[in-house]
């Protein structure tokens, strides 16, 4: 239950309840306000309009009856009493001589002398008109003159209409204020949620030094808080997993390093021995045997290297860091280091590296170096008879390519995949790993290999 | 005599390398671990260092040596061939050679490092020239006339001497000597090499000291 009250759902339901309650509260509030105002607004507001008009008419006639024989001052006293009761009312008295004798708060211009014709016209105009007018003969006798009461018709309107007229502005702005208040509260509520969700999104996007997202502070226990907590748990598990992976990677590296050491150390010893023996005075056959031993040492060394590279590539553990490099420059530097080896073997070394339209290739330089080493080593091992190597660039509408060709006896199988040896398998995996392509054409006149980058 | 400090735990390999280097005219001190290297760090000319050693490994020893004597060249000689190992080694060492190796290659790499650090004998006989590498003077042996080079020619020749027998691409040469990025088609380097050849070659039209390796670069070869 406590959890429910801490939840966003509960808070949102509370907000909706308040929103609905505001309508009810406003309704009750207005009803109370009206009844209060109506109570304070005197008799006029009690009963219906007709009842009020009749009552006032009756009272005014009674008042006229008792006015017979009263002095002008006394009549004025009566008028003031009525004025006190009906502040909006106006009154006047025309005496028995048809003279306007007394008037209170009359806004229109009245004649001082009232002829029968004017009186008739006045009565005709005021009948059923606005203001509400009551004409009563003083002392029930038309010879004593008459008194007139005028009250604006608006005074007889229903209380709601009157209150609306009086307090309409306040009511309007009050309603607008309540709506704005609800919008503001809703806005703040959803802004708070949005802010926290965005913070969570940021935390998911920001990476720590180890490449994993960073943990976040959980401040509330609502649904987003639960999500943050789960996210932190996930980050923690990822970190654990990463550490485990790093540990395994370290173990793997150590294993490979030790294996490499254990295999290469005896090879080095063999080389040391053959080197020492080669210095002795040997027969022709002895020298041949030593030379064969040295070649075998080099081949085994290369095989070990290739096997390790192949194992790493197959397990997707070979370090790959792609970056933009000037491929022409890189290949030229690679050839500079290989040139002396081919020179020693008596090769004709032809280089024609012309700039491509775009010299920058997105590759891992170590992988590209490994590919070049493998291909050049292959030429050295398998195409020695041709004593020729050419490295050049080639461009077409579709691709740019580095082309390596020799004049050896060719490979029996020109497939990239099968029977091409572990070295070429590594070349294939690395070329495809860098989103490049390659093809090989081999005949008895030589082999040509193209490393292509499609445009 | 150039003094080589060689650290290798395998006695068979250690014996062989020490003997070969001694025969090549170096004074060799061979240790089987990093223990006791302190007394040699400031006196030897070059260190050849194995990686997998008893006690401290070669990487730790190499870093310690460089910290104490930054001007001492270090050549790592290891059976560890992984890229990560090479990168770690080359973070502080000057060269990294993997086993099994040919002693000629080891000797050549030692020579390159000694030249780069100017630790070897300062006289170089190059065809008809005698070059004093420490102060980069050049004398025509037959006449005894000293060849005068301009500033850029001097720096260019010095760069070649430091990378003796290595093929240097146009980019490497230009950026090494001028310290600026090379742009394809820039003729500055070619012009300077032509002037340099005119001064040092016996037959500048058929240069034999500074070789042109077509499509790749240039080489100063003994």
XYZ file of C-alpha atoms in Angstrom:
677
model
C 0.000 0.000 0.000
C 2.841 2.358 0.929
C 4.500 1.523 -2.356
C 1.311 2.416 -4.196
C 1.210 5.883 -2.629
C 4.817 6.436 -3.669
C 4.024 5.535 -7.241
C 3.582 7.887 -10.167
C 0.222 6.268 -10.830
C -1.049 7.302 -7.384
C 0.245 10.825 -7.874
C -1.371 11.087 -11.262
C -4.683 9.757 -9.912
C -4.484 12.334 -7.110
C -3.952 15.055 -9.693
C -6.990 13.910 -11.690
C -9.097 13.770 -8.516
C -8.124 17.336 -7.682
C -8.982 18.397 -11.234
C -12.448 16.833 -10.976
C -12.945 18.204 -7.437
C -12.175 21.718 -8.617
C -15.394 21.651 -10.700
C -17.423 20.482 -7.692
C -15.795 22.940 -5.329
C -16.337 25.764 -7.788
C -20.030 24.811 -8.123
C -20.572 24.757 -4.345
C -18.537 27.933 -3.965
C -20.629 29.809 -6.497
C -23.871 28.574 -4.908
C -22.729 29.770 -1.493
C -21.575 33.062 -2.932
C -24.910 33.656 -4.600
C -26.961 32.840 -1.573
C -24.798 35.177 0.499
C -25.079 37.978 -1.980
C -28.775 37.423 -2.367
C -29.269 37.660 1.371
C -27.312 40.867 1.471
C -29.096 42.387 -1.473
C -32.411 43.184 0.240
C -35.982 42.354 -0.492
C -35.845 42.841 -4.164
C -34.208 39.517 -4.557
C -36.751 37.481 -2.725
C -39.511 35.851 -4.739
C -40.173 36.199 -8.410
C -40.209 39.424 -10.426
C -44.025 39.602 -10.619
C -44.379 39.153 -6.894
C -41.893 41.965 -6.244
C -43.543 44.371 -8.649
C -47.022 43.724 -7.238
C -45.814 44.027 -3.646
C -44.049 47.309 -4.339
C -47.094 48.620 -6.237
C -49.347 47.682 -3.335
C -47.016 49.217 -0.764
C -46.678 52.398 -2.812
C -50.495 52.726 -3.012
C -50.733 52.244 0.771
C -48.037 54.878 1.218
C -50.038 57.247 -0.991
C -53.173 56.679 1.084
C -51.500 57.805 4.268
C -49.945 60.834 2.656
C -53.158 62.775 2.373
C -52.918 66.043 4.134
C -49.214 65.755 4.874
C -46.943 68.684 4.494
C -44.300 68.847 1.845
C -41.575 68.073 4.430
C -43.415 65.052 5.710
C -43.828 63.722 2.198
C -40.123 64.204 1.647
C -39.500 62.178 4.822
C -41.557 59.345 3.354
C -39.698 59.547 0.080
C -36.352 59.339 1.915
C -37.530 56.288 3.818
C -38.357 54.632 0.450
C -35.074 55.765 -0.982
C -33.313 54.117 1.915
C -35.055 50.819 1.116
C -34.634 51.096 -2.651
C -31.428 52.947 -3.330
C -31.920 52.774 -7.107
C -35.428 54.214 -6.938
C -36.519 57.768 -7.800
C -39.715 59.474 -6.655
C -41.672 62.642 -7.244
C -44.931 64.221 -6.142
C -47.297 66.271 -8.297
C -49.793 68.163 -6.089
C -53.469 68.749 -6.525
C -52.707 71.775 -8.705
C -50.712 69.738 -11.158
C -47.428 71.277 -9.977
C -44.266 69.193 -9.508
C -43.699 69.794 -5.825
C -41.124 67.260 -4.616
C -38.691 64.969 -6.401
C -35.896 62.678 -5.233
C -33.180 61.375 -7.500
C -35.183 61.893 -10.712
C -32.755 61.689 -13.611
C -35.013 62.842 -16.448
C -36.204 66.372 -17.013
C -39.784 66.663 -15.688
C -42.111 69.590 -16.368
C -42.999 71.744 -13.408
C -46.636 71.904 -14.460
C -48.436 68.685 -15.284
C -51.383 69.047 -17.692
C -53.859 66.143 -18.002
C -52.567 65.513 -21.497
C -48.959 65.242 -20.331
C -49.983 63.071 -17.421
C -51.833 60.726 -19.765
C -48.828 60.625 -22.090
C -46.501 59.908 -19.155
C -48.678 57.027 -17.940
C -48.884 55.592 -21.473
C -45.103 55.748 -21.924
C -44.328 54.151 -18.612
C -46.830 51.341 -18.815
C -44.854 48.086 -18.898
C -41.701 50.053 -19.659
C -38.418 50.667 -17.984
C -38.105 51.950 -15.292
C -40.853 50.148 -13.460
C -43.246 52.961 -12.555
C -46.054 53.087 -9.957
C -48.393 56.060 -9.973
C -50.628 56.408 -6.941
C -53.186 59.119 -6.084
C -52.603 60.703 -2.716
C -55.396 59.644 -0.347
C -57.155 57.631 -3.061
C -58.528 60.856 -4.511
C -57.263 62.155 -7.844
C -57.949 65.669 -6.650
C -55.082 65.476 -4.134
C -52.418 64.938 -6.782
C -50.279 61.828 -7.182
C -46.917 60.379 -6.248
C -44.743 58.445 -8.648
C -42.153 55.742 -7.874
C -39.634 54.682 -10.480
C -37.305 51.685 -10.069
C -35.049 50.456 -12.879
C -36.212 47.071 -14.235
C -32.702 45.633 -13.799
C -33.309 45.701 -10.075
C -35.882 42.971 -10.592
C -33.584 40.610 -12.567
C -32.856 37.152 -11.042
C -30.001 37.125 -8.468
C -27.738 34.968 -10.681
C -28.019 37.389 -13.534
C -27.417 40.272 -11.205
C -24.457 38.588 -9.557
C -23.079 37.787 -12.962
C -23.389 41.414 -13.886
C -21.736 42.491 -10.670
C -19.149 39.765 -10.158
C -18.904 38.331 -13.708
C -15.376 39.601 -14.240
C -14.127 38.084 -11.007
C -15.888 34.815 -11.806
C -14.402 34.717 -15.312
C -10.872 35.409 -14.138
C -11.349 32.984 -11.259
C -12.270 30.181 -13.670
C -9.356 31.086 -15.950
C -7.058 31.105 -12.899
C -8.256 27.652 -11.806
C -7.763 26.258 -15.328
C -4.297 27.816 -15.537
C -3.482 26.458 -12.094
C -4.476 22.961 -13.203
C -2.438 23.311 -16.403
C 0.553 24.560 -14.385
C 0.340 21.711 -11.884
C -0.019 19.157 -14.715
C 2.879 20.781 -16.569
C 5.117 20.668 -13.502
C 4.145 17.071 -12.871
C 4.930 15.908 -16.402
C 8.008 18.132 -16.663
C 9.372 16.436 -13.560
C 8.782 13.021 -15.145
C 10.253 14.143 -18.474
C 13.363 15.594 -16.790
C 14.045 12.371 -14.968
C 13.482 10.288 -18.107
C 15.893 12.532 -20.031
C 18.465 12.179 -17.248
C 18.074 8.440 -17.538
C 18.502 8.650 -21.304
C 21.664 10.772 -20.849
C 23.038 8.260 -18.368
C 22.434 5.512 -20.932
C 24.270 7.451 -23.642
C 27.257 8.726 -21.607
C 30.128 6.258 -21.462
C 32.643 5.811 -18.685
C 36.339 5.231 -19.373
C 35.624 1.515 -19.661
C 33.059 2.193 -22.413
C 30.088 1.300 -20.186
C 27.225 3.596 -19.081
C 27.572 5.355 -15.731
C 25.375 4.566 -12.723
C 22.872 7.207 -11.569
C 21.606 8.408 -8.191
C 18.209 6.990 -7.305
C 16.333 9.766 -5.484
C 12.723 8.528 -5.501
C 11.065 5.162 -5.115
C 8.417 5.554 -7.822
C 8.306 3.752 -11.170
C 11.155 5.843 -12.656
C 13.136 5.249 -9.468
C 12.600 1.514 -9.961
C 13.737 1.864 -13.562
C 16.867 3.747 -12.434
C 17.557 1.057 -9.879
C 17.225 -1.657 -12.536
C 19.443 0.359 -14.868
C 22.120 0.622 -12.156
C 21.871 -3.113 -11.597
C 22.318 -3.678 -15.327
C 25.394 -1.388 -15.405
C 26.826 -3.232 -12.424
C 26.338 -6.576 -14.167
C 27.864 -5.201 -17.353
C 30.909 -4.012 -15.420
C 31.254 -7.407 -13.809
C 30.943 -9.076 -17.191
C 33.501 -6.690 -18.696
C 35.938 -7.401 -15.876
C 35.436 -11.122 -16.378
C 36.028 -10.691 -20.094
C 39.173 -8.650 -19.468
C 40.431 -11.303 -17.093
C 39.759 -14.013 -19.666
C 41.396 -11.865 -22.337
C 44.442 -11.428 -20.118
C 44.593 -15.197 -19.524
C 44.238 -15.838 -23.244
C 47.015 -13.354 -24.026
C 49.252 -14.929 -21.419
C 48.506 -18.381 -22.821
C 49.320 -17.313 -26.375
C 52.430 -15.437 -25.235
C 53.648 -18.478 -23.312
C 52.811 -20.797 -26.190
C 54.630 -18.511 -28.618
C 57.616 -18.377 -26.282
C 57.670 -22.146 -25.751
C 57.505 -22.818 -29.498
C 59.909 -20.136 -30.651
C 62.609 -20.637 -28.054
C 63.537 -24.127 -29.322
C 63.324 -22.779 -32.880
C 65.813 -20.067 -31.932
C 68.067 -22.722 -30.434
C 67.878 -24.732 -33.662
C 68.764 -21.616 -35.599
C 71.670 -20.940 -33.221
C 72.971 -24.450 -33.757
C 72.581 -24.355 -37.538
C 74.302 -20.967 -37.610
C 77.202 -22.359 -35.591
C 77.421 -25.479 -37.747
C 77.268 -23.375 -40.930
C 80.480 -21.677 -39.840
C 82.291 -25.006 -39.838
C 83.978 -26.390 -42.911
C 81.108 -28.364 -44.424
C 80.619 -30.527 -47.460
C 78.269 -29.410 -50.223
C 75.575 -31.750 -48.907
C 76.178 -30.471 -45.379
C 75.717 -26.885 -46.545
C 72.516 -27.879 -48.387
C 71.194 -29.556 -45.246
C 71.960 -26.474 -43.148
C 70.249 -24.242 -45.704
C 67.199 -26.549 -45.678
C 67.177 -26.411 -41.872
C 67.251 -22.619 -41.904
C 64.385 -22.487 -44.428
C 62.407 -24.922 -42.265
C 62.948 -22.767 -39.199
C 61.603 -19.738 -41.084
C 58.633 -21.744 -42.388
C 57.721 -23.166 -38.974
C 58.018 -19.691 -37.483
C 55.665 -18.341 -40.108
C 53.281 -21.239 -39.631
C 53.139 -20.650 -35.877
C 52.430 -16.971 -36.491
C 49.706 -17.763 -39.014
C 48.100 -20.389 -36.783
C 47.908 -17.919 -33.938
C 46.511 -15.181 -36.159
C 43.983 -17.613 -37.629
C 42.864 -18.777 -34.173
C 42.416 -15.195 -33.033
C 40.549 -14.221 -36.192
C 38.237 -17.224 -35.941
C 37.424 -16.291 -32.342
C 36.996 -12.612 -33.341
C 39.735 -11.778 -30.838
C 42.249 -10.292 -33.235
C 42.614 -6.651 -32.261
C 40.927 -4.435 -34.845
C 41.191 -0.653 -34.798
C 39.994 0.923 -37.971
C 41.246 4.392 -38.907
C 41.640 6.547 -41.988
C 45.076 6.167 -43.548
C 46.751 7.206 -46.794
C 46.855 3.770 -48.360
C 49.390 4.663 -51.081
C 51.818 6.005 -48.512
C 51.259 3.007 -46.259
C 51.832 0.466 -49.036
C 54.963 2.334 -50.172
C 56.397 2.190 -46.628
C 55.540 -1.492 -46.485
C 57.365 -2.104 -49.777
C 60.368 -0.129 -48.506
C 60.819 -2.677 -45.730
C 60.348 -5.652 -48.089
C 62.511 -4.381 -50.943
C 65.864 -5.537 -49.483
C 64.522 -9.084 -49.025
C 63.472 -9.336 -52.675
C 66.677 -7.601 -53.737
C 68.687 -10.237 -51.886
C 66.798 -12.984 -53.719
C 67.535 -11.310 -57.061
C 63.962 -10.219 -57.849
C 63.106 -7.489 -60.296
C 60.969 -5.202 -58.140
C 58.602 -2.961 -60.055
C 56.529 -0.355 -58.226
C 53.960 1.925 -59.786
C 51.816 3.535 -57.114
C 49.729 6.319 -58.616
C 47.346 8.338 -56.455
C 43.705 7.247 -56.322
C 40.814 9.649 -56.517
C 40.600 9.114 -52.744
C 43.808 7.889 -51.106
C 42.240 7.672 -47.643
C 41.003 4.198 -46.783
C 39.270 3.292 -43.553
C 41.309 0.278 -42.478
C 43.341 -1.115 -39.600
C 46.976 -0.443 -40.609
C 48.164 -3.528 -38.715
C 45.698 -5.717 -40.606
C 46.663 -4.148 -43.931
C 50.333 -4.683 -43.051
C 49.576 -8.303 -42.204
C 47.824 -8.768 -45.579
C 50.757 -7.231 -47.474
C 53.257 -9.339 -45.492
C 51.358 -12.533 -46.263
C 51.034 -11.778 -49.969
C 54.650 -10.666 -50.384
C 55.887 -13.679 -48.406
C 53.855 -15.908 -50.701
C 55.547 -14.381 -53.739
C 58.916 -14.936 -52.097
C 58.121 -18.553 -51.278
C 56.014 -19.717 -54.200
C 56.989 -17.461 -57.110
C 60.741 -17.432 -56.712
C 61.208 -18.914 -60.166
C 59.789 -15.813 -61.848
C 62.195 -13.492 -59.963
C 59.749 -10.712 -60.631
C 57.254 -8.807 -58.537
C 55.151 -5.830 -59.457
C 53.086 -3.751 -57.042
C 50.875 -1.170 -58.674
C 47.607 0.699 -58.315
C 44.572 0.206 -60.514
C 41.437 2.327 -60.741
C 38.177 1.721 -62.541
C 34.688 3.207 -62.329
C 33.818 0.625 -59.716
C 36.891 0.301 -57.538
C 40.421 1.325 -56.583
C 42.859 -1.533 -56.105
C 46.355 -2.439 -54.986
C 47.631 -5.070 -57.410
C 50.440 -7.523 -56.652
C 51.597 -9.695 -59.505
C 54.444 -12.155 -60.033
C 55.765 -14.383 -62.819
C 55.888 -17.573 -60.810
C 54.387 -20.882 -61.823
C 51.013 -19.936 -60.449
C 48.761 -21.656 -57.951
C 47.045 -24.860 -58.957
C 43.800 -23.744 -57.436
C 42.757 -20.156 -57.980
C 39.956 -20.272 -55.439
C 40.108 -17.774 -52.609
C 38.543 -20.151 -50.175
C 39.786 -23.678 -50.651
C 43.316 -24.990 -50.678
C 44.840 -21.561 -50.729
C 46.698 -22.141 -47.496
C 46.329 -20.623 -44.072
C 48.100 -17.415 -45.149
C 45.531 -16.703 -47.855
C 42.685 -17.644 -45.513
C 43.964 -15.004 -43.103
C 44.197 -12.537 -46.005
C 40.598 -13.349 -46.943
C 39.303 -12.893 -43.392
C 41.165 -9.645 -42.884
C 40.189 -8.179 -46.259
C 36.512 -8.897 -45.603
C 36.874 -7.751 -42.001
C 37.893 -4.322 -43.313
C 34.976 -4.269 -45.804
C 37.353 -4.569 -48.764
C 37.353 -7.201 -51.464
C 40.021 -9.185 -53.246
C 40.453 -11.512 -56.145
C 43.209 -13.675 -57.449
C 43.999 -14.820 -60.977
C 46.616 -17.486 -61.334
C 48.044 -19.219 -64.373
C 51.287 -20.885 -65.318
C 52.627 -17.434 -66.205
C 52.100 -15.989 -62.786
C 49.630 -14.829 -60.181
C 47.879 -11.488 -59.810
C 46.131 -10.478 -56.620
C 43.990 -7.363 -56.295
C 42.956 -5.783 -53.002
C 39.903 -3.736 -53.964
C 37.987 -0.943 -52.385
C 34.665 -0.350 -54.108
C 33.674 3.269 -54.696
C 84.597 -0.429 -28.254
C 80.808 -0.484 -28.166
C 79.570 -2.019 -24.938
C 76.394 -4.148 -25.252
C 74.327 -5.169 -22.227
C 72.447 -8.354 -23.155
C 69.780 -9.782 -20.834
C 68.580 -13.305 -21.693
C 67.640 -16.184 -19.371
C 68.036 -19.023 -21.921
C 71.683 -20.032 -21.580
C 71.927 -21.664 -25.011
C 70.605 -18.612 -26.860
C 72.477 -16.253 -24.552
C 75.768 -17.992 -25.196
C 75.227 -17.968 -28.939
C 74.274 -14.283 -29.198
C 76.989 -13.122 -26.800
C 79.589 -15.086 -28.726
C 78.375 -13.806 -32.101
C 78.303 -10.180 -30.981
C 81.770 -10.512 -29.448
C 83.042 -11.913 -32.740
C 81.563 -8.864 -34.458
C 83.690 -6.620 -32.287
C 81.357 -5.627 -29.464
C 82.092 -5.839 -25.774
C 79.206 -7.899 -24.397
C 77.954 -8.179 -20.824
C 75.397 -10.964 -20.595
C 73.013 -11.163 -17.611
C 70.382 -13.863 -17.058
C 67.940 -11.571 -15.229
C 67.401 -7.912 -14.470
C 69.281 -8.236 -11.223
C 72.329 -5.996 -11.081
C 71.617 -3.909 -14.179
C 71.955 -0.659 -12.185
C 75.752 -0.601 -12.447
C 75.617 -0.874 -16.260
C 72.808 1.524 -17.090
C 75.022 4.590 -17.268
C 78.053 2.936 -18.839
C 76.842 0.660 -21.659
C 76.049 1.864 -25.206
C 73.057 -0.343 -25.989
C 70.780 -2.864 -24.264
C 69.404 -6.046 -25.868
C 66.552 -7.258 -23.729
C 64.475 -10.438 -23.647
C 60.873 -10.135 -22.387
C 60.180 -13.327 -20.468
C 62.710 -13.318 -17.680
C 62.769 -14.690 -14.137
C 61.704 -12.005 -11.656
C 60.978 -8.685 -13.324
C 59.895 -9.070 -16.958
C 61.690 -7.351 -19.852
C 59.018 -4.634 -20.199
C 59.449 -3.514 -16.588
C 63.248 -3.651 -16.807
C 63.237 -1.681 -20.079
C 61.019 1.048 -18.650
C 63.273 1.313 -15.613
C 66.374 1.593 -17.802
C 64.805 4.320 -19.977
C 63.794 6.219 -16.861
C 67.359 6.204 -15.568
C 69.062 6.785 -18.914
C 66.785 8.027 -21.680
C 69.710 8.257 -24.124
C 70.386 4.528 -23.959
C 68.989 2.599 -26.964
C 67.023 -0.560 -26.126
C 66.356 -3.431 -28.518
C 63.721 -5.911 -27.387
C 64.492 -9.478 -28.443
C 61.533 -11.697 -27.699
C 59.637 -14.839 -28.616
C 56.405 -12.956 -27.923
C 55.117 -11.924 -31.308
C 51.597 -10.665 -30.545
C 50.810 -7.174 -31.797
C 49.931 -6.087 -28.260
C 53.363 -7.181 -27.014
C 55.126 -5.338 -29.830
C 53.124 -2.196 -29.131
C 53.852 -2.416 -25.424
C 57.558 -2.950 -26.116
C 57.810 -0.115 -28.609
C 56.233 2.266 -26.093
C 59.671 2.642 -24.549
C 62.098 0.516 -26.594
C 63.656 1.633 -29.879
C 63.261 -1.635 -31.751
C 61.542 -5.014 -31.370
C 62.958 -8.164 -32.947
C 61.163 -11.495 -32.676
C 62.691 -14.945 -32.236
C 63.841 -16.918 -34.115
C 66.089 -14.296 -35.659
C 69.135 -14.280 -37.854
C 72.261 -12.926 -36.129
C 72.963 -10.742 -39.173
C 69.581 -9.056 -38.699
C 70.272 -8.523 -35.003
C 73.682 -7.014 -35.770
C 72.189 -4.762 -38.456
C 69.519 -3.489 -36.076
C 72.116 -2.882 -33.362
C 74.146 -0.858 -35.863
C 71.117 1.236 -36.848
C 70.374 2.048 -33.225
C 73.989 2.900 -32.446
C 74.063 5.220 -35.421
C 70.787 6.822 -34.470
C 72.105 7.495 -30.978
C 75.574 8.308 -32.353
C 77.213 5.781 -30.045
C 79.411 3.932 -32.533
C 82.692 4.848 -34.148
C 82.389 8.209 -35.812
C 84.244 7.372 -39.042
C 82.323 5.933 -41.978
C 84.008 4.925 -45.214
C 81.562 5.476 -48.066
C 83.021 4.873 -51.540
C 85.359 7.827 -52.191
C 84.222 9.656 -49.044
C 85.191 9.511 -45.396
C 82.375 10.677 -43.143
C 82.864 11.698 -39.524
C 79.379 10.933 -38.272
C 79.568 12.635 -34.879
C 80.254 16.090 -36.303
C 78.964 15.219 -39.793
C 82.086 16.253 -41.658
C 82.723 14.770 -45.078
C 86.116 14.519 -46.736
C 87.038 13.269 -50.194
C 89.577 10.624 -49.369
C 91.790 10.969 -52.447
C 92.163 14.752 -52.336
C 91.553 15.374 -48.632
C 89.138 18.173 -49.537
C 86.258 18.705 -47.189
C 82.879 18.861 -48.886
C 80.769 21.786 -47.724
C 77.008 21.313 -47.584
C 74.282 23.935 -47.186
C 71.905 23.751 -44.197
C 69.197 21.625 -45.809
C 71.717 19.440 -47.677
C 73.490 18.839 -44.378
C 70.274 17.836 -42.621
C 69.260 15.627 -45.538
C 72.604 13.855 -45.595
C 72.569 13.484 -41.811
C 69.117 11.858 -42.074
C 70.434 9.417 -44.676
C 73.459 8.543 -42.526
C 71.263 7.896 -39.498
C 69.143 5.544 -41.592
C 71.994 3.897 -43.402
C 70.973 0.999 -45.683
C 67.296 1.713 -45.079
C 64.988 2.616 -47.916
C 63.347 5.917 -47.101
C 60.169 7.003 -48.864
C 59.788 10.567 -50.128
C 57.268 11.223 -47.369
C 59.601 9.953 -44.643
C 62.526 12.006 -45.948
C 60.599 15.228 -46.444
C 58.790 15.048 -43.134
C 61.969 13.965 -41.292
C 64.114 16.791 -42.696
C 61.640 19.620 -43.318
C 59.317 18.756 -40.470
C 56.285 19.439 -42.651
C 53.703 17.221 -44.302
C 54.688 16.004 -47.770
C 52.251 16.553 -50.598
C 52.350 14.381 -53.689
C 54.041 16.169 -56.561
C 56.225 18.454 -54.425
C 59.599 18.750 -56.183
C 61.557 20.318 -53.276
C 63.003 16.998 -52.101
C 64.056 15.940 -55.598
C 65.797 19.280 -56.171
C 67.735 19.040 -52.902
C 68.738 15.437 -53.588
C 70.009 16.494 -57.021
C 72.133 19.275 -55.454
C 73.381 16.865 -52.781
C 74.354 14.305 -55.400
C 76.221 16.965 -57.341
C 78.363 17.554 -54.268
C 78.962 14.022 -53.010
C 78.693 11.698 -56.012
C 81.656 11.004 -58.223
C 79.336 10.745 -61.216
C 76.118 12.619 -60.315
C 74.416 11.434 -63.511
C 74.924 7.836 -62.361
C 74.540 8.147 -58.574
C 75.888 5.274 -56.484
C 75.892 6.729 -52.958
C 72.282 7.875 -52.789
C 70.361 5.218 -54.714
C 66.962 5.831 -56.232
C 64.624 2.928 -55.537
C 62.075 3.457 -58.283
C 58.528 3.937 -57.047
C 59.558 3.709 -53.408
C 62.236 6.223 -52.378
C 65.966 6.565 -51.768
C 68.689 4.677 -49.919
C 72.187 5.463 -48.700
C 73.899 2.122 -48.849
C 77.376 1.073 -47.793
